[in-house]
Amino acid sequence: VQLQASGGGLVQAGESLRLSCAASGSILSINSMGWYRQAPGKQRELVATITSGDFRNYADSVQGRFTISRDNAKKTVYLQMNSLKPEDTAVYYCNADLYNYSGRRNFWGQGTLVTVSS
């Protein structure tokens, strides 16, 4: 199983970015997908998650600015980030909690860098 993330880049404060993460490989079903981020010198933190039943959970710091969504047919999760702030600068990692032929597993993508300038 692989998670391929894309969409990061350099933007100015107040602008928007959309991240995508596609899961591929021998996947039987996906329970939840999500995004986490890690800023320099800080621990990795949850940004947003979405379950197969479309339940969404957001960090307080992004509530109202970020929107997570998923396309089950494409095994892809998206993160629409609006009104970006310099403190949103981080490497963003996608995550998937899924079932494959080995059972229930958790996978991480390679990370995509988001830089927000003031």
Short mmCIF file of C-alpha atoms in Angstrom, two decimals:
data_model
loop_
_atom_site.label_atom_id
_atom_site.label_comp_id
_atom_site.label_asym_id
_atom_site.label_seq_id
_atom_site.Cartn_x
_atom_site.Cartn_y
_atom_site.Cartn_z
CA VAL A 1 0.00 0.00 0.00
CA GLN A 2 1.22 3.47 -0.88
CA LEU A 3 -0.10 6.93 -0.07
CA GLN A 4 0.91 9.60 -2.57
CA ALA A 5 0.42 13.16 -1.39
CA SER A 6 0.55 16.25 -3.57
CA GLY A 7 -0.48 19.89 -3.66
CA GLY A 8 1.91 21.60 -1.29
CA GLY A 9 3.70 24.79 -2.14
CA LEU A 10 4.52 28.37 -1.21
CA VAL A 11 1.66 30.83 -0.76
CA GLN A 12 1.06 34.15 0.95
CA ALA A 13 -1.03 34.57 4.05
CA GLY A 14 -4.73 34.58 3.24
CA GLU A 15 -4.38 32.43 0.15
CA SER A 16 -5.57 28.85 -0.40
CA LEU A 17 -4.11 25.46 -1.23
CA ARG A 18 -5.63 22.05 -1.86
CA LEU A 19 -3.81 18.90 -0.86
CA SER A 20 -4.58 15.48 -2.30
CA CYS A 21 -3.57 12.02 -1.16
CA ALA A 22 -4.28 8.87 -3.15
CA ALA A 23 -4.03 5.38 -1.71
CA SER A 24 -2.99 2.53 -3.97
CA GLY A 25 -2.16 -1.14 -3.68
CA SER A 26 -3.99 -4.15 -2.32
CA ILE A 27 -6.66 -2.44 -0.23
CA LEU A 28 -9.81 -4.17 0.91
CA SER A 29 -11.41 -1.20 2.63
CA ILE A 30 -10.47 2.15 4.18
CA ASN A 31 -11.80 3.04 7.61
CA SER A 32 -10.53 6.59 7.87
CA MET A 33 -8.11 8.95 6.20
CA GLY A 34 -6.61 12.09 7.52
CA TRP A 35 -4.00 14.78 7.50
CA TYR A 36 -1.36 15.54 10.08
CA ARG A 37 1.35 18.17 10.05
CA GLN A 38 4.74 18.74 11.58
CA ALA A 39 6.29 22.17 11.86
CA PRO A 40 10.05 22.60 12.40
CA GLY A 41 10.96 21.77 15.98
CA LYS A 42 7.46 20.59 16.84
CA GLN A 43 5.71 17.28 17.18
CA ARG A 44 3.41 15.93 14.51
CA GLU A 45 -0.17 16.99 15.16
CA LEU A 46 -3.58 16.10 13.84
CA VAL A 47 -5.10 18.48 11.30
CA ALA A 48 -8.26 16.67 10.19
CA THR A 49 -9.67 13.18 9.74
CA ILE A 50 -12.63 11.73 7.90
CA THR A 51 -14.21 8.32 8.37
CA SER A 52 -15.85 6.03 5.85
CA GLY A 53 -19.15 7.27 7.24
CA ASP A 54 -18.13 10.86 6.47
CA PHE A 55 -17.63 11.88 10.09
CA ARG A 56 -15.09 14.71 10.16
CA ASN A 57 -12.84 15.87 12.94
CA TYR A 58 -10.73 19.03 12.90
CA ALA A 59 -8.05 20.55 15.05
CA ASP A 60 -9.28 23.71 16.74
CA SER A 61 -6.60 25.72 14.98
CA VAL A 62 -7.98 24.94 11.51
CA GLN A 63 -11.71 24.69 12.25
CA GLY A 64 -13.64 26.91 9.86
CA ARG A 65 -10.67 27.39 7.51
CA PHE A 66 -9.84 23.85 6.35
CA THR A 67 -12.19 21.28 4.86
CA ILE A 68 -11.44 17.58 4.53
CA SER A 69 -13.21 15.40 2.00
CA ARG A 70 -12.76 12.02 0.35
CA ASP A 71 -13.56 10.22 -2.85
CA ASN A 72 -14.07 6.60 -1.90
CA ALA A 73 -14.03 5.35 -5.49
CA LYS A 74 -10.64 6.98 -6.05
CA LYS A 75 -9.35 6.12 -2.54
CA THR A 76 -8.35 9.75 -2.27
CA VAL A 77 -8.57 12.28 0.54
CA TYR A 78 -8.42 16.04 0.03
CA LEU A 79 -7.67 18.97 2.29
CA GLN A 80 -8.91 22.35 1.15
CA MET A 81 -7.00 24.99 3.09
CA ASN A 82 -8.33 28.54 3.01
CA SER A 83 -7.22 31.71 4.79
CA LEU A 84 -3.79 30.24 5.34
CA LYS A 85 -1.64 31.69 8.09
CA PRO A 86 2.14 31.61 8.58
CA GLU A 87 1.60 29.25 11.53
CA ASP A 88 0.14 26.71 9.08
CA THR A 89 3.64 26.26 7.65
CA ALA A 90 4.58 22.60 8.05
CA VAL A 91 5.10 19.31 6.29
CA TYR A 92 1.66 17.78 5.83
CA TYR A 93 1.33 14.00 5.99
CA CYS A 94 -1.65 11.94 4.95
CA ASN A 95 -2.65 8.88 6.89
CA ALA A 96 -4.92 5.94 6.22
CA ASP A 97 -6.41 3.37 8.57
CA LEU A 98 -7.37 0.48 6.34
CA TYR A 99 -7.75 -3.26 5.83
CA ASN A 100 -5.57 -5.16 3.40
CA TYR A 101 -4.85 -8.89 3.14
CA SER A 102 -2.64 -8.64 6.22
CA GLY A 103 -5.44 -7.25 8.35
CA ARG A 104 -6.00 -3.78 9.75
CA ARG A 105 -3.05 -1.51 9.10
CA ASN A 106 -2.06 2.15 9.37
CA PHE A 107 -0.05 3.86 6.63
CA TRP A 108 1.62 7.24 6.17
CA GLY A 109 2.32 9.21 3.03
CA GLN A 110 5.67 10.84 2.29
CA GLY A 111 4.65 14.37 3.25
CA THR A 112 4.18 17.54 1.27
CA LEU A 113 5.58 20.91 2.33
CA VAL A 114 3.27 23.89 2.82
CA THR A 115 4.93 27.25 3.35
CA VAL A 116 2.87 30.34 4.14
CA SER A 117 4.66 33.67 3.99
CA SER A 118 3.47 36.75 5.87
#
